[in-house]
Tab-separated table of C-alpha atoms in Angstrom:
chain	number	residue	atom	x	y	z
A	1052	UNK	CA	79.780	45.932	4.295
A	1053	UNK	CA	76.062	45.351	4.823
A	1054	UNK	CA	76.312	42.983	7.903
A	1055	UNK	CA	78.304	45.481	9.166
A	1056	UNK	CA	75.199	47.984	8.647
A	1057	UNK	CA	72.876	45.886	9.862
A	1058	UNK	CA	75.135	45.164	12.880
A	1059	UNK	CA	75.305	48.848	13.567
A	1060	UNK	CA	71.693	49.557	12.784
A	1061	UNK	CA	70.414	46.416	15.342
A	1062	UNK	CA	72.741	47.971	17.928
A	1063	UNK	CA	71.423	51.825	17.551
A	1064	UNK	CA	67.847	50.126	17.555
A	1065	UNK	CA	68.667	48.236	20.691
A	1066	UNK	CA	70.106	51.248	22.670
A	1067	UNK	CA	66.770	53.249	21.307
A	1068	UNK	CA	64.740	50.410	22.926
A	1069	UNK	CA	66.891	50.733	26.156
A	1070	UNK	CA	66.553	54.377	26.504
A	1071	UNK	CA	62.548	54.114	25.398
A	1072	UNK	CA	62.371	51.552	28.383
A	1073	UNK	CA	64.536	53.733	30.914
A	1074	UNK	CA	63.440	57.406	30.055
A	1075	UNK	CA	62.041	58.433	33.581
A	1076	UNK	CA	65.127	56.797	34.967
A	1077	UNK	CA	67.745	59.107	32.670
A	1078	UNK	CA	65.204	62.296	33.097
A	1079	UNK	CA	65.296	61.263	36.868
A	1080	UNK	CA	69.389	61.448	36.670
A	1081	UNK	CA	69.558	64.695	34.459
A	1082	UNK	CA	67.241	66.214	37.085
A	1083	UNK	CA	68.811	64.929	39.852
A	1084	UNK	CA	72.679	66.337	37.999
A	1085	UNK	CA	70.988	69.933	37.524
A	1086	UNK	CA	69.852	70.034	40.858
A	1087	UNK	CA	73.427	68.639	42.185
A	1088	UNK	CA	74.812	71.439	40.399
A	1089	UNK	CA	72.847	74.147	41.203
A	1090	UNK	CA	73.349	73.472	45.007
A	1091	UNK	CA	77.072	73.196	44.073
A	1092	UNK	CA	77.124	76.928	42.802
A	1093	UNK	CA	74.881	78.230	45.284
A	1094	UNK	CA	77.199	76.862	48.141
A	1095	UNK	CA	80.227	77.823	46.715
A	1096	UNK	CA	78.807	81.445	46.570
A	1097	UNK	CA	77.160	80.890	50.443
A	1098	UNK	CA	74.222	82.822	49.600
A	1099	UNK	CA	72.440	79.800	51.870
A	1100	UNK	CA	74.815	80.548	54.554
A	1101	UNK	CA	73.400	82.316	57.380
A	1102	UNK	CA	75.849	85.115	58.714
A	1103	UNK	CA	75.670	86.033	62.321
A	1104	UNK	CA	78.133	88.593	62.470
A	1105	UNK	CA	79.816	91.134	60.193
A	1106	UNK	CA	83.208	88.662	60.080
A	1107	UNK	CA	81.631	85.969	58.501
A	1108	UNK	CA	80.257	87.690	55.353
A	1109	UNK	CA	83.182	87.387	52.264
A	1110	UNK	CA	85.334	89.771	51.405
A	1111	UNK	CA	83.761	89.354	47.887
A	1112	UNK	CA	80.313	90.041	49.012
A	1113	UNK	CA	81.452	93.595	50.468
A	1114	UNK	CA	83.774	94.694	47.334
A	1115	UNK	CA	80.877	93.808	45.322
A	1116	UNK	CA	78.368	95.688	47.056
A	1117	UNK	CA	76.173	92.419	47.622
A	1118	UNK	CA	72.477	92.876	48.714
A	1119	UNK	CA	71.179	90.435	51.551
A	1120	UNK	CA	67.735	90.075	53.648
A	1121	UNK	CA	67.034	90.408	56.658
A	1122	UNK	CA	64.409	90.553	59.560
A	1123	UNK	CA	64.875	93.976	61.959
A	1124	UNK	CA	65.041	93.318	65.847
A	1125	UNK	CA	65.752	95.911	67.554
A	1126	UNK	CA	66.716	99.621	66.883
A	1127	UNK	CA	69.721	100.676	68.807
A	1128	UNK	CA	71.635	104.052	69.094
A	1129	UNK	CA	74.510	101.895	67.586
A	1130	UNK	CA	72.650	100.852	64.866
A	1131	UNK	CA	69.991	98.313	63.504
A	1132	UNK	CA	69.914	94.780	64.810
A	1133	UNK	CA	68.751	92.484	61.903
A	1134	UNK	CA	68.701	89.024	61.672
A	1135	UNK	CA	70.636	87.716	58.425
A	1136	UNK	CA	67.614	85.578	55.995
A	1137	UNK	CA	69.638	84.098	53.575
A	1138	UNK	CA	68.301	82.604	50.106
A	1139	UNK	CA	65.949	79.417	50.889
A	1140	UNK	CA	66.072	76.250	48.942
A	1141	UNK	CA	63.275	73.504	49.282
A	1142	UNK	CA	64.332	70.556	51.780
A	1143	UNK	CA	67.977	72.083	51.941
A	1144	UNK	CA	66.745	75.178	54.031
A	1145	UNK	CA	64.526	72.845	55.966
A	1146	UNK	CA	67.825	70.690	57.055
A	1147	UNK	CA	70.077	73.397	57.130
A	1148	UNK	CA	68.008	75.198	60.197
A	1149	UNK	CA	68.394	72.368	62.957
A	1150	UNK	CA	72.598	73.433	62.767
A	1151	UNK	CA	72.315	77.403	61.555
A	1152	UNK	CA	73.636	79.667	64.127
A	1153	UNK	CA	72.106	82.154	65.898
A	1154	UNK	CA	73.152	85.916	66.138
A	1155	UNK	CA	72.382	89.276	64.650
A	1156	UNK	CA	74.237	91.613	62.439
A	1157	UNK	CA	74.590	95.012	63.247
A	1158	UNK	CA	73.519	97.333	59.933
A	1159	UNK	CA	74.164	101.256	60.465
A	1160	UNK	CA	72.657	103.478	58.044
A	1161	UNK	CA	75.975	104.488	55.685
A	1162	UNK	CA	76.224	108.319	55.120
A	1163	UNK	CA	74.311	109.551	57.887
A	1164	UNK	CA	74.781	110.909	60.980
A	1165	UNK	CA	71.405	110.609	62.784
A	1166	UNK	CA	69.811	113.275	64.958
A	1167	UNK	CA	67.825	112.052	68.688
A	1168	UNK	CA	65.107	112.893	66.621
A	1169	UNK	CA	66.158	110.539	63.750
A	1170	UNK	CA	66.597	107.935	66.379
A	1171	UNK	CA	63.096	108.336	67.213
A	1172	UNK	CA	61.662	108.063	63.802
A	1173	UNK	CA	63.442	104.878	62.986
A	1174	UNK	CA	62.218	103.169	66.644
A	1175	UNK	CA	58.302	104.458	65.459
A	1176	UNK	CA	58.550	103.813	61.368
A	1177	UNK	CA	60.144	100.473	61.780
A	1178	UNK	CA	58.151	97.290	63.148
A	1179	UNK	CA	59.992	93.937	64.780
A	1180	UNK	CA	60.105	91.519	62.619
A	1181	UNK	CA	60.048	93.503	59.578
A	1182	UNK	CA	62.093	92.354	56.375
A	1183	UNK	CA	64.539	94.328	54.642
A	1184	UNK	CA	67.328	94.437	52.520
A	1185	UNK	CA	70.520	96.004	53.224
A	1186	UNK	CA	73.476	96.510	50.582
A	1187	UNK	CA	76.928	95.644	51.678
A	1188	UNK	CA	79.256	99.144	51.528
A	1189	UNK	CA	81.579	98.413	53.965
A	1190	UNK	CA	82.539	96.712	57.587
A	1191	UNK	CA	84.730	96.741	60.568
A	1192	UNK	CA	85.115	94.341	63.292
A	1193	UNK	CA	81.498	94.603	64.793
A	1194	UNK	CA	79.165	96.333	61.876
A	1195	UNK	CA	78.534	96.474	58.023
A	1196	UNK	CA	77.950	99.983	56.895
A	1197	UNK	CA	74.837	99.618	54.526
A	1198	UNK	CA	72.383	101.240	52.279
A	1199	UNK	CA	68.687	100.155	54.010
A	1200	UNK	CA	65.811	99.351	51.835
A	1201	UNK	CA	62.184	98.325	53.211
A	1202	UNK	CA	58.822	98.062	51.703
A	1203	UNK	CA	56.453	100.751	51.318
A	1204	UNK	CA	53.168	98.937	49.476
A	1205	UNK	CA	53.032	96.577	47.438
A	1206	UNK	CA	55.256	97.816	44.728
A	1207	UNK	CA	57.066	100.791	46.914
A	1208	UNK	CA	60.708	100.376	48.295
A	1209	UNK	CA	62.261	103.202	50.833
A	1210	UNK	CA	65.701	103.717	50.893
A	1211	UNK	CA	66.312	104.515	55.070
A	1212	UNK	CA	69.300	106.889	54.290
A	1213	UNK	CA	67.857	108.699	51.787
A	1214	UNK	CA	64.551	109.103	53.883
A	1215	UNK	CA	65.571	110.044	57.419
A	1216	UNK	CA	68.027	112.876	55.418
A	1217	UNK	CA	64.939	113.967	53.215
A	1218	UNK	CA	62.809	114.344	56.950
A	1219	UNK	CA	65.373	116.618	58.360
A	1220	UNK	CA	66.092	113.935	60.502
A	1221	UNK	CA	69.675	113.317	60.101
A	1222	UNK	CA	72.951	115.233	57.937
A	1223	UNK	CA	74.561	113.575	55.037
A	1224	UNK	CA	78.784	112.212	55.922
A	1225	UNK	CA	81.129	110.244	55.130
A	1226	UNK	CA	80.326	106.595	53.585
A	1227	UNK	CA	82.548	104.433	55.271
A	1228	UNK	CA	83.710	101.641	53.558
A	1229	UNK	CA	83.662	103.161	49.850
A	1230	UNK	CA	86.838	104.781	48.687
A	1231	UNK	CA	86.284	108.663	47.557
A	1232	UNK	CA	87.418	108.353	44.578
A	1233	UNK	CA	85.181	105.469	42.806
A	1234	UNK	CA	82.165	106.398	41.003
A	1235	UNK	CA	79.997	104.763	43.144
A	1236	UNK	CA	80.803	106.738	45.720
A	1237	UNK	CA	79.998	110.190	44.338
A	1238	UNK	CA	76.888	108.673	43.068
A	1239	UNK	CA	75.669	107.313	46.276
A	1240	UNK	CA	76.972	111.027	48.124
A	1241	UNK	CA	74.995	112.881	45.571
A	1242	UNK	CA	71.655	111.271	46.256
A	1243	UNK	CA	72.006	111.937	49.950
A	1244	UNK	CA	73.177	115.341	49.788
A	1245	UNK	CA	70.326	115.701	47.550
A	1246	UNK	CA	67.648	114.494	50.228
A	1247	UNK	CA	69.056	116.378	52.732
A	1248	UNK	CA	69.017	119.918	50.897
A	1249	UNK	CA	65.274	118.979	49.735
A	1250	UNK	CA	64.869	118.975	53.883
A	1251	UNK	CA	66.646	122.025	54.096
A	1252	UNK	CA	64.803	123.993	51.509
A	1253	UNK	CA	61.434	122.919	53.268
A	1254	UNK	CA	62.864	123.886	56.942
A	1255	UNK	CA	62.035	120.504	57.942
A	1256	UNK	CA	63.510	118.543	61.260
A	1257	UNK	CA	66.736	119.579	62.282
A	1258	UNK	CA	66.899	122.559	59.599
A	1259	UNK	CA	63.238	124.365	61.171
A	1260	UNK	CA	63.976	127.800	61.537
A	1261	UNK	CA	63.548	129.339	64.676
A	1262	UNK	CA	60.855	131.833	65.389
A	1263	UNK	CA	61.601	135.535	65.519
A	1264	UNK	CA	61.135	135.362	69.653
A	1265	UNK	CA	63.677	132.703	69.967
A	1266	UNK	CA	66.068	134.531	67.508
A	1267	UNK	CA	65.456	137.731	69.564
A	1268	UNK	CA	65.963	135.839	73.008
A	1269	UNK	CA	69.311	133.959	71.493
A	1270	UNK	CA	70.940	137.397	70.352
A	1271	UNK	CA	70.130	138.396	73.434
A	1272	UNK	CA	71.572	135.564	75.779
A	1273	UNK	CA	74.314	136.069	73.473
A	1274	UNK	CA	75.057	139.904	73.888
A	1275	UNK	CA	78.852	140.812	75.744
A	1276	UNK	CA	76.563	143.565	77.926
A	1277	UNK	CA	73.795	141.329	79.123
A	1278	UNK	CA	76.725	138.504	80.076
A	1279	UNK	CA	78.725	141.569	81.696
A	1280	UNK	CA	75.739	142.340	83.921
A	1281	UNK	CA	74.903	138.996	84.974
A	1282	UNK	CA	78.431	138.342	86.079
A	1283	UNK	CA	78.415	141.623	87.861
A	1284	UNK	CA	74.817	140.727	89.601
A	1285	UNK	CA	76.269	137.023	90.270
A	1286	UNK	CA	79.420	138.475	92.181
A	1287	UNK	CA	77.249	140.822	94.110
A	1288	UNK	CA	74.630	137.779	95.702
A	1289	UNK	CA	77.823	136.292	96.100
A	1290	UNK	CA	79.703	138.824	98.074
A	1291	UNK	CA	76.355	139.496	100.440
């Protein structure tokens, strides 16, 4: 019974010595395994994938309302341009440039239907270049309906939807993408209804009320009599 102890005691003191002698080598490997594994999950959940267009972005990532980045590049009347910036890895994101594709997504502002003037706004607020992020809603064949946030400051995010409603800029509709019945839903329709009666309370953009003259004018334009007479005046030139 005690050789066997000291057998088994030599042999736990040898393997000691051998892991003494080869620590940076097994902290080398259990680094190297975490780091294996963490690139595992992160590729099986593509967030380094770079999506050029709305029909390569997972089902899951639009169901679950995913957030990604991206760098604006043009604003169009069909929507915002944005090149996708997905999550960047040292030395992987490096590699994984020289084969990325190339394309842009197109991001429309979800629950807003945008005046010329918003138009406008959005081509002077918003620089090329500039990052943003834009939360998945929904998508069709050719765009991603989205809620748009950009920096404002150093601590200060802007939500676009909520902000071109709260200018009088734009009125609040339907969120595509979102079924009318789910929470999230009402909660998201709430918040823009809410900017856009704070711009209609102030009388601002689209909701300005019109002076008294151009009231006066329009009632005017507008009166059976005065269209009677200048039907009556047009047939006469006409019959001269």
């Amino acid at each position: 019974m005690a050789e066997r102890r000291s057998g088994a005691a030599e042999a736990l003191a040898r393997l000691s010595e051998w892991a003494d002698a080869h620590l940076s080598l097994l902290r080398n490997l259990s680094t190297a395994m975490a780091v294996a594994g963490a690139l595992l999950l992160v590729r099986s959940l593509r967030l380094t994938t770079k999506f050029t267009s709305a029909l390569d972005i997972p089902v899951e990532f639009v169901q679950k309302n995913v957030k990604l980045r991206g760098k604006l590049h043009h604003v169009t009347e069909r929507g915002l341009e944005v090149e996708h910036v997905p999550i960047s890895i040292p030395f992987i994101t490096a590699i994984q440039r020289k084969w990325q594709p190339q394309g842009l997504l197109l991001v429309r502002l979800a629950g807003v239907e945008l005046a010329p003037s918003g138009m406008a706004w959005l081509q002077r607020e918003l620089k090329p270049q500039q990052m943003m992020w834009f939360q998945l809603l929904g998508r069709d064949d050719l765009a991603l309906e989205c809620l748009v946030l950009v920096n404002k400051g150093r601590f200060l995010s802007v939500c676009l939807n909520e902000e071109i409603l709260r200018q009088g800029l734009g009125r609040a509709a339907r969120i595509e993408g979102l079924h009318h019945d789910s929470r999230m839903y009402w909660k998201l329709h709430k918040r823009l209804l809410r900017a856009e009666l704070r711009a209609l309370k102030k009388s601002k953009g689209i909701w300005k009320e019109e002076s008294y003259s151009e009231r006066i004018r329009d009632r005017i334009s507008n009166n059976k009599f005065v269209q009677t007479l200048k039907q009556f005046v047009n047939w006469l030139r006409n019959s001269m």
